[in-house]
Short mmCIF file of C-alpha atoms in Angstrom, two decimals:
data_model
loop_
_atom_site.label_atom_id
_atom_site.label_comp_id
_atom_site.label_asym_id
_atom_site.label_seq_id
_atom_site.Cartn_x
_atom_site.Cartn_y
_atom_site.Cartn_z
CA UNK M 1 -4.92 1.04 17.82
CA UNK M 2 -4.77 4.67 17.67
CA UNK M 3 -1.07 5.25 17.06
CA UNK M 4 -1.59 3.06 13.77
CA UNK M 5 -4.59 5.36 13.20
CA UNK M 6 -2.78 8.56 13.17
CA UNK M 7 0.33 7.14 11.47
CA UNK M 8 -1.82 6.17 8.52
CA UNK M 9 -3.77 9.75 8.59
CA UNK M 10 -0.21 11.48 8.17
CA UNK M 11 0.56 8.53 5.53
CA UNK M 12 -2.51 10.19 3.41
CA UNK M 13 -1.20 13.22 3.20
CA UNK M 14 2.02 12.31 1.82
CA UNK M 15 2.82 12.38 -2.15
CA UNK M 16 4.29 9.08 -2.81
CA UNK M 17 6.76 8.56 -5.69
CA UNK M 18 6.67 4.86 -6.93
CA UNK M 19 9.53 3.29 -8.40
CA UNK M 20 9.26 0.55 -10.72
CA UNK M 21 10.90 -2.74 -8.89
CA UNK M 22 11.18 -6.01 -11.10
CA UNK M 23 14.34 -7.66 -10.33
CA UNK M 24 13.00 -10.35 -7.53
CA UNK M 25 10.51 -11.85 -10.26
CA UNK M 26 13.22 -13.18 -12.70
CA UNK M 27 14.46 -15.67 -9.96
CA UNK M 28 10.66 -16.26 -8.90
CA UNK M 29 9.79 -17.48 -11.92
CA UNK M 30 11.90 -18.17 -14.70
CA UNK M 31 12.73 -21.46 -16.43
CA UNK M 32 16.16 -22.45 -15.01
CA UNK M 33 16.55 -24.81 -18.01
CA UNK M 34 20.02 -23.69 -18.95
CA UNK M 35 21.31 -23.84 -14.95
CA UNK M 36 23.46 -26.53 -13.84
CA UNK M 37 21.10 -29.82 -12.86
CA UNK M 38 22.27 -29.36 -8.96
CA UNK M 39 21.03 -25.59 -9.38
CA UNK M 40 18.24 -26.07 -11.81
CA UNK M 41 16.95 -28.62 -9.07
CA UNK M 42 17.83 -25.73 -5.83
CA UNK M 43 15.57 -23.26 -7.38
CA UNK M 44 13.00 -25.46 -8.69
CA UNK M 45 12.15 -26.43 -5.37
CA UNK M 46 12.44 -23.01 -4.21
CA UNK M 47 9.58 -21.81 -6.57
CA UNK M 48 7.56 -24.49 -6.09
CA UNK M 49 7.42 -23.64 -2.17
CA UNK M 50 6.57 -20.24 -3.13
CA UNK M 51 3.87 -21.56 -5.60
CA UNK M 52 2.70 -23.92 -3.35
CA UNK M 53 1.86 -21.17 -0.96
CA UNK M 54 -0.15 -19.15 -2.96
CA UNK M 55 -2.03 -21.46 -5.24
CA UNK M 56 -5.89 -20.82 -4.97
CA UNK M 57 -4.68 -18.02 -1.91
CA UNK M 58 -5.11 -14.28 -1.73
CA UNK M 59 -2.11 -11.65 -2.95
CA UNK M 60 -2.08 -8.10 -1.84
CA UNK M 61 0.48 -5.82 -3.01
CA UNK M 62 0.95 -2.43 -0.87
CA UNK M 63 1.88 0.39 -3.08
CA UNK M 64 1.74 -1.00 -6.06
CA UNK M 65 1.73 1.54 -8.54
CA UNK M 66 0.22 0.27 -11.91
CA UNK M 67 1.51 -3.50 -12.03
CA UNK M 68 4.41 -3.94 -14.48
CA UNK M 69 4.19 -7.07 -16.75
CA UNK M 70 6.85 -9.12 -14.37
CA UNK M 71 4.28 -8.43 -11.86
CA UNK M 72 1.34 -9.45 -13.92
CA UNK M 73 3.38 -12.32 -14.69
CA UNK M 74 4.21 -13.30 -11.56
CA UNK M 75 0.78 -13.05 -10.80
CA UNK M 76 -0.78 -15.51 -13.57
CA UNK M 77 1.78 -18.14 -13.03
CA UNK M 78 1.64 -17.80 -9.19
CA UNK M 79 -1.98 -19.23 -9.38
CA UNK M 80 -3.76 -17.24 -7.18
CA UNK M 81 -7.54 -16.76 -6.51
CA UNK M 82 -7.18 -12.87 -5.81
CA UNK M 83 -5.02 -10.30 -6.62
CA UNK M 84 -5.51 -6.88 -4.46
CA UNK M 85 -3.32 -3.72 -5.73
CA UNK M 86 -3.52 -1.09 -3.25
CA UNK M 87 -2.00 2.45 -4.12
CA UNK M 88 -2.94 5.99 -2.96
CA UNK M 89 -2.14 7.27 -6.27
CA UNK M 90 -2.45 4.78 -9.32
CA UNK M 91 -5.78 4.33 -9.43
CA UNK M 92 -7.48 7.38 -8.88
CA UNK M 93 -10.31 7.82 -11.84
CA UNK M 94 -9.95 4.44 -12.68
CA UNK M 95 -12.37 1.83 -12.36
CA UNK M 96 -10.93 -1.65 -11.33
CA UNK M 97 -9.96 -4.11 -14.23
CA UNK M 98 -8.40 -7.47 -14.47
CA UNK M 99 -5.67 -6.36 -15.51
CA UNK M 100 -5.22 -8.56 -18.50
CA UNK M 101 -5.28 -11.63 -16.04
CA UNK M 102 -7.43 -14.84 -16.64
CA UNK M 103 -8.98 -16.84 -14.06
CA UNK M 104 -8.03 -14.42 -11.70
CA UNK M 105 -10.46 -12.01 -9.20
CA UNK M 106 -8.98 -8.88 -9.44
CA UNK M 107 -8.96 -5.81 -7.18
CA UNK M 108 -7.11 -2.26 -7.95
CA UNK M 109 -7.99 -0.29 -4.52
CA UNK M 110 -7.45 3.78 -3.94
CA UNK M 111 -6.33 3.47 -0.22
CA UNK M 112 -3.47 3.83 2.08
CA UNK M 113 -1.86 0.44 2.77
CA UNK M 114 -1.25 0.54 6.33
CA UNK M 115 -5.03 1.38 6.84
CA UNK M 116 -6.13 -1.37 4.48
CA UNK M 117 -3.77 -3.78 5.57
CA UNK M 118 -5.14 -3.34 9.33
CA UNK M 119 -8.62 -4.40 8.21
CA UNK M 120 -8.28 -7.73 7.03
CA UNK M 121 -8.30 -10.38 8.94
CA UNK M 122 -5.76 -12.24 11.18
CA UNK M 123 -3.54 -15.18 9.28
CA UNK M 124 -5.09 -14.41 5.87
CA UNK M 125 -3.13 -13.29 2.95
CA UNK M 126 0.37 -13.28 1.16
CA UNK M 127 1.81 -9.89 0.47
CA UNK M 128 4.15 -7.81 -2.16
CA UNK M 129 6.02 -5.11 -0.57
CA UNK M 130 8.61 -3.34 -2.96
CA UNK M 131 9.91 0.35 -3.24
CA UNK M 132 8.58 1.11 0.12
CA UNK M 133 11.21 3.13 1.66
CA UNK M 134 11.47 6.73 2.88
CA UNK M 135 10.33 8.69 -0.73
CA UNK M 136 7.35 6.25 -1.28
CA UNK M 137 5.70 6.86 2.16
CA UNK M 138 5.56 8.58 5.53
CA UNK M 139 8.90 9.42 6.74
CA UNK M 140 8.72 8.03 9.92
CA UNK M 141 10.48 4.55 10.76
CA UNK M 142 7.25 4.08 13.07
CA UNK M 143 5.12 3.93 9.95
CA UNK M 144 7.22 1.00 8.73
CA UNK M 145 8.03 -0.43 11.91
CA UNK M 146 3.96 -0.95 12.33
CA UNK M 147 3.04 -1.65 8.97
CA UNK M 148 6.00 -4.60 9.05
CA UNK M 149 3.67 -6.52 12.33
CA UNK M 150 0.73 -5.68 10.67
CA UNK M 151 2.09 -7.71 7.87
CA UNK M 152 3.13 -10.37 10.24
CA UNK M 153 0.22 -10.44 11.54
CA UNK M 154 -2.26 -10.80 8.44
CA UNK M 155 0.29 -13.15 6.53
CA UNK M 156 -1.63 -16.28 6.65
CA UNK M 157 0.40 -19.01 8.16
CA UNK M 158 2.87 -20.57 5.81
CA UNK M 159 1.92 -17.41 3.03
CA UNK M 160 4.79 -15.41 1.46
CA UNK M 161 5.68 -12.22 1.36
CA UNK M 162 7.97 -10.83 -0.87
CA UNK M 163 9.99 -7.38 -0.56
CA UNK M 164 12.45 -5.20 -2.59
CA UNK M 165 13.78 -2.14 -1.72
CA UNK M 166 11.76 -1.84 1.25
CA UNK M 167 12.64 0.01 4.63
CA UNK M 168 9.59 -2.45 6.31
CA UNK M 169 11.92 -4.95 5.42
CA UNK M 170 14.51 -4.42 8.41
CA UNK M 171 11.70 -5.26 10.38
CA UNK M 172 10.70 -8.36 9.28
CA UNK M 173 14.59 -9.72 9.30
CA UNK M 174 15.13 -11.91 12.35
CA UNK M 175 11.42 -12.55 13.02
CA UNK M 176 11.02 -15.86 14.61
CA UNK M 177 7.82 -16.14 13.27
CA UNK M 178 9.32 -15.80 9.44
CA UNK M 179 11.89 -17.85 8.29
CA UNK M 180 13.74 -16.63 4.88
CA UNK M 181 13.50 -18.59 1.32
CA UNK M 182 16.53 -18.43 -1.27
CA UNK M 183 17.77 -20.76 -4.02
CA UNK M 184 22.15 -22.14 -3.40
CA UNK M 185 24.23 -20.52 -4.91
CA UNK M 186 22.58 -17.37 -4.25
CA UNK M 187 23.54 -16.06 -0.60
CA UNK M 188 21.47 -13.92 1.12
CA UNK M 189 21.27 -10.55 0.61
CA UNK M 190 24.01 -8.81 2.26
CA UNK M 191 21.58 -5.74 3.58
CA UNK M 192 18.28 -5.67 4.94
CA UNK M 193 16.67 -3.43 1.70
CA UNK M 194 17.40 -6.14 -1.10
CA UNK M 195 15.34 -9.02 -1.89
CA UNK M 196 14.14 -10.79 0.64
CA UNK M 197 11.12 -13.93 0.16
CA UNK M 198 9.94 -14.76 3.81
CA UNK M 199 7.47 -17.59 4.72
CA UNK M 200 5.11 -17.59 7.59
CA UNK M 201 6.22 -20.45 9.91
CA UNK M 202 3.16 -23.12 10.82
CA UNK M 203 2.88 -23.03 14.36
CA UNK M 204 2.38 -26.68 15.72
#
């Protein structure tokens, strides 16, 4: 579609500032050994949807700077085939690594996300979004607006995606399509910027 076209061409021209976002990993993934049995047993089962979804699957995170080690974490433990860190900035010069993970294909991509995200196919992936807002890329709620049902779109049904801090998220809230993940006694976030796991709904 053209509009998405010239959205990402302004998108390029943009200088992005990245912010470091970690918090939503803690819950993902660590041990709650010292929780309360009912809770320990909430948010076990919450992370083992989450796992379940992306074992031997496809990860893409949009804008993702150089991964911190919560990411990289994440990452290992999630069990996924591919990682695919796409940034217009962090990778420039670089040649692609593995980041330190094992047993895990590994792609570090100079590109701008809405463009990349537009070329995979339909119903394929699972997807980080974090720190996208209004300083990290075009300032235009169009640009999120389309890169949220591009997401939607590519999310491969029953795959996660995971947000922080993210104007695209206010986009995704509501979807009938998504339906939101989070571990009693959490409630969910009170705004539509916090953090948010969604999960692609199997249509029957």
């Amino acid at each position: 579609m053209q509009e998405n076209e010239d959205l990402s061409a302004r998108a390029r021209k943009t200088l992005w500032i990245y912010v470091d976002k970690t918090e939503i990993w803690h819950d993902l993934f660590e041990d709650p050994v010292f929780a309360p049995l009912d809770v320990a047993t909430s948010i076990r089962s919450f992370q083992n949807e989450i796992w379940g979804a992306l074992r031997n699957n496809t990860l893409i995170n949009l804008g993702s700077g150089y991964p911190s080690p919560e990411y990289l974490q994440m990452i290992q433990l999630s069990g996924v085939a591919k990682y695919v860190a796409i940034d217009l900035h962090a990778f420039k010069g670089q040649p692609a690594t593995d980041l330190g993970l094992k047993g895990v294909q590994v792609e570090t991509l100079t590109d701008e996300m809405l463009a990349y995200t537009l070329s995979l196919p339909n119903n394929s992936s699972n997807f980080i979004i974090c720190g996208i807002d209004d300083a990290s890329a075009l300032y235009d709620g169009d640009f999120h607006k389309a890169l949220a049902g591009v997401v939607l779109q590519k999310t491969k049904p029953g795959g996660m995606i995971f947000t922080y801090d993210s104007l695209v998220t206010s986009f995704l809230v509501n979807q009938s399509s998504l339906r939101q993940l989070y571990w009693t006694p959490r409630d969910p976030p009170p705004d539509t910027w916090g953090s948010y796991v969604f999960q692609k709904v199997v249509q029957e």
